[in-house]
Coordinates of C-alpha atoms and ligand atoms in Angstrom, one line a residue:
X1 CA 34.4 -32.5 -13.2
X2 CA 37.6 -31.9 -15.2
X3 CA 39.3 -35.6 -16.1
X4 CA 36.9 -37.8 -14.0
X5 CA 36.7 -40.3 -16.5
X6 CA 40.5 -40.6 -16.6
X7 CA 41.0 -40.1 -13.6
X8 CA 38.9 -43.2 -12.1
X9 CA 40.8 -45.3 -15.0
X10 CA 44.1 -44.6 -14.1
X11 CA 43.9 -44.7 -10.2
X12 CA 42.5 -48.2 -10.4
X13 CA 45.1 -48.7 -12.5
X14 CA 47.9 -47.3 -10.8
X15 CA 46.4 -48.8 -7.2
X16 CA 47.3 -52.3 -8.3
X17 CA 51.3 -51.0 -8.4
X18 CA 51.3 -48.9 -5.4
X19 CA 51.8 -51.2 -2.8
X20 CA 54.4 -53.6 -4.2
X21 CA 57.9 -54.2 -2.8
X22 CA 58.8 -55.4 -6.0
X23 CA 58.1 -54.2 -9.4
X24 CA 58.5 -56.4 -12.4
X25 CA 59.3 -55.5 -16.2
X26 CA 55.7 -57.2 -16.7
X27 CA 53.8 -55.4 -14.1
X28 CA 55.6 -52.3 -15.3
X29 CA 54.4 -53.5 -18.9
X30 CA 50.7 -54.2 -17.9
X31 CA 50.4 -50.7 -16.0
X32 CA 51.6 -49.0 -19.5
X33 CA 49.6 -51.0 -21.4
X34 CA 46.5 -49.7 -19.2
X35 CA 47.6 -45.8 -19.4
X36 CA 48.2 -46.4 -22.7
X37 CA 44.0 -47.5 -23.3
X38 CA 43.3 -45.1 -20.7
X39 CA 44.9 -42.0 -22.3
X40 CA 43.5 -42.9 -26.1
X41 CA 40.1 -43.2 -24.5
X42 CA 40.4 -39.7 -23.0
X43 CA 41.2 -38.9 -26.8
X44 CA 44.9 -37.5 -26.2
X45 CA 46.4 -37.2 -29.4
X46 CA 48.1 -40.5 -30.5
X47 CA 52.0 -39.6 -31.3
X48 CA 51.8 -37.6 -27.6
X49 CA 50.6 -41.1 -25.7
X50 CA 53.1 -42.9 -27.3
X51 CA 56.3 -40.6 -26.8
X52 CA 55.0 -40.3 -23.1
X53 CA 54.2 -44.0 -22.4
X54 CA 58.0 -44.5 -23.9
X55 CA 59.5 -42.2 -21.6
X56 CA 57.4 -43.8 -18.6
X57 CA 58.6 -47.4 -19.4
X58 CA 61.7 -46.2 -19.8
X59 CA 62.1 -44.9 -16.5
X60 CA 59.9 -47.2 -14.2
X61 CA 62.1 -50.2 -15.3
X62 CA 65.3 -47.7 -14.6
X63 CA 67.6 -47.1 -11.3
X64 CA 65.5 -44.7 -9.5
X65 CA 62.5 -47.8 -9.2
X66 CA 64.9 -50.1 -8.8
X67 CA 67.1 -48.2 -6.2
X68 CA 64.2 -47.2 -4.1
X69 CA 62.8 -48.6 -1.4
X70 CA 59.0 -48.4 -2.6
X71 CA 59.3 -48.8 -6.1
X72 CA 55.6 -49.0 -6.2
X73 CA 54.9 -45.2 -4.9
X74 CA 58.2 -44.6 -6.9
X75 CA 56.5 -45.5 -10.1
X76 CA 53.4 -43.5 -9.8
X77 CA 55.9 -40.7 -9.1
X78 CA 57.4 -41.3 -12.6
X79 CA 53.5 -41.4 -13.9
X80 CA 53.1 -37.9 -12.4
X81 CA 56.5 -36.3 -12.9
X82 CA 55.5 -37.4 -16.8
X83 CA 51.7 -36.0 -17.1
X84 CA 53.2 -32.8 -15.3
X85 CA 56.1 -32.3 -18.1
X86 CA 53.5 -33.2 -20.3
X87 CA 51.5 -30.2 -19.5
X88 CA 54.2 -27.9 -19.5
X89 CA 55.6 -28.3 -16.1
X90 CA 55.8 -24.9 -14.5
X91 CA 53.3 -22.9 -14.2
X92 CA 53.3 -20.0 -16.9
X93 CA 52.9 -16.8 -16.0
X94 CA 51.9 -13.7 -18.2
X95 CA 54.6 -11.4 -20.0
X96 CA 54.0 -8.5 -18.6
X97 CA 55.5 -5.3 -20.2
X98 CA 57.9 -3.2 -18.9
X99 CA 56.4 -0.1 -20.7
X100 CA 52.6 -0.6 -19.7
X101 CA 50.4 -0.6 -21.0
X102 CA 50.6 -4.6 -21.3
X103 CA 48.8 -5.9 -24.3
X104 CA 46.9 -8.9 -24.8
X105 CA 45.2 -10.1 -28.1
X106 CA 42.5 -13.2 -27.2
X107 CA 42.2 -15.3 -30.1
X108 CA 39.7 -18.0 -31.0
X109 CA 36.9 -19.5 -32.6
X110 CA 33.3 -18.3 -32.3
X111 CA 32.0 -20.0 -29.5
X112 CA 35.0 -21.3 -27.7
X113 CA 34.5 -18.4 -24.7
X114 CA 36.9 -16.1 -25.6
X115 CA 34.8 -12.8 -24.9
X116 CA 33.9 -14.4 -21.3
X117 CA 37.3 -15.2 -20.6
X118 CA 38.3 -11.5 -21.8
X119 CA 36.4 -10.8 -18.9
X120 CA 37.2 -13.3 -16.9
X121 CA 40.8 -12.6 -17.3
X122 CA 40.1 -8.6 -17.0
X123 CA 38.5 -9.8 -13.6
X124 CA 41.2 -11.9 -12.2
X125 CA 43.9 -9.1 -12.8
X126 CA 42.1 -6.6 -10.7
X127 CA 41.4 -9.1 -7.8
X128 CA 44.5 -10.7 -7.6
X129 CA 46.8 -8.4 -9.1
X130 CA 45.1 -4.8 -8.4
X131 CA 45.5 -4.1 -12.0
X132 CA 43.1 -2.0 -14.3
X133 CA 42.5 -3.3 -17.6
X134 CA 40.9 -1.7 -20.4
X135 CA 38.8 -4.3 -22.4
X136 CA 38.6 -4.1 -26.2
X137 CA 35.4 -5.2 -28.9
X138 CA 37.1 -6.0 -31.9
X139 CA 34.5 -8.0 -32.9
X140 CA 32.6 -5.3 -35.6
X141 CA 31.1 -8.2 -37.6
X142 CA 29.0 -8.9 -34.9
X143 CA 27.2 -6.6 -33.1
X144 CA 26.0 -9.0 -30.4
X145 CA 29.8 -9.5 -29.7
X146 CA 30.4 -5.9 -29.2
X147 CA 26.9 -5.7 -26.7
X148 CA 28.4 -8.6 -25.1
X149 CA 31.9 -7.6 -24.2
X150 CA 29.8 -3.8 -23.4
X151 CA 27.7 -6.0 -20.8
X152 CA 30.4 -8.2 -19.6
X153 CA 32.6 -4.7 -18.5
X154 CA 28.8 -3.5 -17.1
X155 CA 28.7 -6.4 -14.7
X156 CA 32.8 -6.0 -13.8
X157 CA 32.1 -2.1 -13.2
X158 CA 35.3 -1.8 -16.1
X159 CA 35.6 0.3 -19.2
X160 CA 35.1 -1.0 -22.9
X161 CA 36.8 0.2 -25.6
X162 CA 34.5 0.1 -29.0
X163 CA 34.1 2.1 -32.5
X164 CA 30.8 0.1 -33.1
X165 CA 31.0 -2.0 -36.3
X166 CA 32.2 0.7 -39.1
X167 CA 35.9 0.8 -37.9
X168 CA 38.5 -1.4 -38.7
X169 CA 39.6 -3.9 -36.4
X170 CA 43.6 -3.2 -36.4
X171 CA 42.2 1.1 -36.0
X172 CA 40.1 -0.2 -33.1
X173 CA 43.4 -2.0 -31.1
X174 CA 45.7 1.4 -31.9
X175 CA 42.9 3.7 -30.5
X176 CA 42.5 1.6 -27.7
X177 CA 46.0 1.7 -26.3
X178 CA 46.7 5.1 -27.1
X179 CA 43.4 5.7 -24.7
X180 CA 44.6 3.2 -21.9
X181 CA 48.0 5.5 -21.7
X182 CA 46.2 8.5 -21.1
X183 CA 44.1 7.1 -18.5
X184 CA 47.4 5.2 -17.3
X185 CA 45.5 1.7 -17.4
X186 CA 48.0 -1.1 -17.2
X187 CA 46.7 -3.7 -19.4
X188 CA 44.3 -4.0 -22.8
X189 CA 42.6 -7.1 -23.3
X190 CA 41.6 -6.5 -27.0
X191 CA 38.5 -9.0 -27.7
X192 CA 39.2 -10.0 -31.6
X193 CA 36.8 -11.7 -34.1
X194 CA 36.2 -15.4 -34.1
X195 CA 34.9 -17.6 -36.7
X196 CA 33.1 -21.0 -36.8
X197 CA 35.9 -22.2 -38.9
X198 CA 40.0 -21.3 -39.4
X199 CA 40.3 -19.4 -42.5
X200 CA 42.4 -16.9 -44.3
X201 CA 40.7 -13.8 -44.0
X202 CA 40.1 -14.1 -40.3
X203 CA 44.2 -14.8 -40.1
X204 CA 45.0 -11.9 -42.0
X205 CA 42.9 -9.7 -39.7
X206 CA 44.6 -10.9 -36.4
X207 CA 47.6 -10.9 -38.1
X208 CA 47.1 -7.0 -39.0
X209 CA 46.5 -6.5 -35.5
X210 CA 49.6 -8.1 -34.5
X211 CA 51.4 -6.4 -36.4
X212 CA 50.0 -2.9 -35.4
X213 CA 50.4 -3.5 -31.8
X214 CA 53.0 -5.9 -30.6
X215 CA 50.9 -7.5 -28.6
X216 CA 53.1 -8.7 -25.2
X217 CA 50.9 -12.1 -25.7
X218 CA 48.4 -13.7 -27.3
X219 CA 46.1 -16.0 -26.1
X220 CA 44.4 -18.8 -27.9
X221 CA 41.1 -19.5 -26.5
X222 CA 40.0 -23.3 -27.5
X223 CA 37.2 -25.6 -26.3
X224 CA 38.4 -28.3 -24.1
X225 CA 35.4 -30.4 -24.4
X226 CA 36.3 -30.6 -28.0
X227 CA 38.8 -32.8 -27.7
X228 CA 41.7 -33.3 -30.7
X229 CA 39.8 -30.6 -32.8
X230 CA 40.6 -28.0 -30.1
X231 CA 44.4 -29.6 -30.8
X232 CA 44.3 -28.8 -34.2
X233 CA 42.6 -25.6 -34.0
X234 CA 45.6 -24.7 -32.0
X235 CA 48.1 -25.9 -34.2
X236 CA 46.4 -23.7 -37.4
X237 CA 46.2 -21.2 -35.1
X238 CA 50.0 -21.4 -33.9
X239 CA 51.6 -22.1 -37.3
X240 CA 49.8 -18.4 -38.6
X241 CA 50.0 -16.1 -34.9
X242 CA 52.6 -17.7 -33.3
X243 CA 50.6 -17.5 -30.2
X244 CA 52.1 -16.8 -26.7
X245 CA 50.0 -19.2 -24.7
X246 CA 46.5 -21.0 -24.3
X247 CA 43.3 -20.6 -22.6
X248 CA 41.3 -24.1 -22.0
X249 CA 37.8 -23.0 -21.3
X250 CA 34.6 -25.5 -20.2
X251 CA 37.5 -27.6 -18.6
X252 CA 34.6 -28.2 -16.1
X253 CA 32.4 -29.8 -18.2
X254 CA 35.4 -31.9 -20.1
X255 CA 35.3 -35.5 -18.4
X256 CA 37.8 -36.8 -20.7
X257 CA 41.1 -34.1 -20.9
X258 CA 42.2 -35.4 -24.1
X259 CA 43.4 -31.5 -25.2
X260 CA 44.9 -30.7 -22.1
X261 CA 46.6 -33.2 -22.3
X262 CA 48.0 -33.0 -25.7
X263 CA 47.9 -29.5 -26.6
X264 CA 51.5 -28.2 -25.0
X265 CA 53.5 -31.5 -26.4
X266 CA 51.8 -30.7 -30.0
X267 CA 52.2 -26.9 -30.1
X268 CA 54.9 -26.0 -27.9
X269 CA 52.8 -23.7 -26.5
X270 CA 51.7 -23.3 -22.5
X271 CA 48.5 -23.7 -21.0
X272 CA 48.0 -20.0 -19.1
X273 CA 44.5 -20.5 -17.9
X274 CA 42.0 -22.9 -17.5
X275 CA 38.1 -21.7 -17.8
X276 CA 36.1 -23.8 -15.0
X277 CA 32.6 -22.5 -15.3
X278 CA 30.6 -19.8 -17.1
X279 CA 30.9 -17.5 -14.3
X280 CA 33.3 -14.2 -13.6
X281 CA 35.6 -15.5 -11.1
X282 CA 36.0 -19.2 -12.6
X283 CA 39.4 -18.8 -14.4
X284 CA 41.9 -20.0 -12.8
X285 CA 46.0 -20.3 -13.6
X286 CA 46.9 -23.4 -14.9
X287 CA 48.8 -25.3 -12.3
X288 CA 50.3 -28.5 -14.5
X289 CA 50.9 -30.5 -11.3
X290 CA 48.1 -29.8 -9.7
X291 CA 46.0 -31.4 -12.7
X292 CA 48.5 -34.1 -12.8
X293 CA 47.8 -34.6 -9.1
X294 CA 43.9 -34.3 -9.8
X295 CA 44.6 -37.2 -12.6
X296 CA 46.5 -39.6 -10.2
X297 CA 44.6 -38.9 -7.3
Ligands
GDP301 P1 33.2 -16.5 -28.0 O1 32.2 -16.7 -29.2 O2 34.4 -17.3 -28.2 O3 33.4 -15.1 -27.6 O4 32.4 -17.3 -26.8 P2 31.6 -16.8 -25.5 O5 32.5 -16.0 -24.6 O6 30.4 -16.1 -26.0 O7 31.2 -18.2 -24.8 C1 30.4 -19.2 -25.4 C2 29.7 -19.9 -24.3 O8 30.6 -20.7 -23.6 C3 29.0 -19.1 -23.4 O9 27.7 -19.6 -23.1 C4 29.9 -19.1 -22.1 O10 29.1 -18.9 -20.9 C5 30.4 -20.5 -22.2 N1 31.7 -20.6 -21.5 C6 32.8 -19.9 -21.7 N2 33.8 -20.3 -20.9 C7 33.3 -21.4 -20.1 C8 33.9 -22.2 -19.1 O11 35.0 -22.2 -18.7 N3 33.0 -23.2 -18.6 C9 31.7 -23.3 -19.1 N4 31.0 -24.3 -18.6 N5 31.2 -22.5 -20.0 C10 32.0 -21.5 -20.5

């Protein structure tokens, strides 16, 4: 389950405030102390606990806890209201573009799930939003990537788009949408190459392809279970593709939460979606308060 380790460490932490009538500097100091140990553990990235614990303290000693008449439940509200501006606050929604069709470059490592969530994401926009996506292989270094996205559309009953492994990438993307106007398909999800590390070349290509299709977003697909590295694979990637928004996959196997935690406050960029389990229909929109709320209990 997503954030159990945190989550048990900061509800018995939080339990010992929740009742009180009365809520000292000190037992506003201890309960910081405790997130504080809590949130490092969870391996949120260290600059990001310590401007959020700051804004915490700040308020729990203020007016509002002061004021209220159960400054103990009034706290934990602070906690929340915090973890949810932490994670964005609103929800964040795709761009959608007013001349369809809507593009949508996924970005990403090898291995982090961005061809599953392609499909994933292809998925959820015909079931919730009746939309009919064309999905893209990109991928013409490897062929298994290509088969993969081909089997992935098989399963989803949806059309791929791919020139095998001769073409060129950015050729690949223009082809595509000029084929998802003629057949009046609202959306391209183009499936782009990922690599086992960040590196120039691979920038260079996405950036070709960025360049050649205006993408309306571009989603950065990183590894929750990989903790701060997932962080800085998203800052790379930001500070070269100016990316729109992120994908957290294998959020259900990440105990700890330490990027979702830390990857909007270090990037400026929104979590879109979270990936919950290898299967189709496990991506879900990424509700910050509702994984607040599944932090604090
Ligand atoms: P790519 O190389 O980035 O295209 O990665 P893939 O889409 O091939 O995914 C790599 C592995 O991660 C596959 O075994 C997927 O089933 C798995 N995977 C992807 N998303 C999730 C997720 O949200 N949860 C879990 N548990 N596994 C996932």
């Amino acid at each position: 389950m997503a954030f159990e380790g945190l989550a048990e460490r900061l509800q018995s932490t939080i339990k010992k405030i929740t009742g009180k009538g009365k809520v000292s500097e000190q037992d506003v100091k201890e309960m910081t102390r405790e997130i504080r140990l809590a949130l490092l553990e969870a391996d949120v990235n260290f600059k990001v606990v310590k401007d959020l614990i700051k804004r915490i303290k700040e308020r729990a000693v203020g007016q509002e806890v002061m004021e209220s008449l159960t400054p103990g439940q009034q706290v934990i509200k602070v906690v929340k209201e915090e973890l949810t501006e932490l994670m964005g606050g609103e929800q964040s929604k795709i761009a959608v573009s007013d001349r369809p069709p809507t593009v949508i470059m996924m970005v990403g490592l090898q291995g982090a799930g961005k061809t599953t969530t392609t499909g994933k994401l292809a998925n959820l926009l015909r079931k919730k939003h009746n939309r009919s996506p064309l999905l893209v292989a990109c991928d013409v270094y490897r062929p298994a990537a290509i088969k993969q996205l081909e089997t992935l559309g098989g399963q989803l009953d949806m059309p791929v788009f791919s020139m095998g492994t001769e073409a060129k990438p950015v050729d690949i993307a223009k082809k595509a949408i000029e084929k998802a106007k003629e057949e009046h398909r609202d959306y391209v999800l183009i499936d782009t190459a990922g690599r086992l590390h960040v590196d120039t070349e691979l920038m260079g290509e996405l950036d070709e392809i960025k360049a050649a299709v205006k993408p309306d977003e571009i989603f950065l697909v990183v590894d929750a279970m990989t903790g701060q590295d997932a962080v800085n694979v998203a800052e790379s990637f930001n500070d070269q593709l100016d990316v729109t928004g992120v994908v957290l996959t294998k959020l259900d196997g990440d105990t700890r939460g330490g990027a979702a935690l830390s990857i909007r406050a270090v990037t400026g960029k929104a979590i879109k979606f979270a990936g919950m389990g290898e299967k189709l229909d496990q991506l879900e929109p990424f509700h910050p308060e509702r994984m607040a709320s599944r932090i604090l209990g």
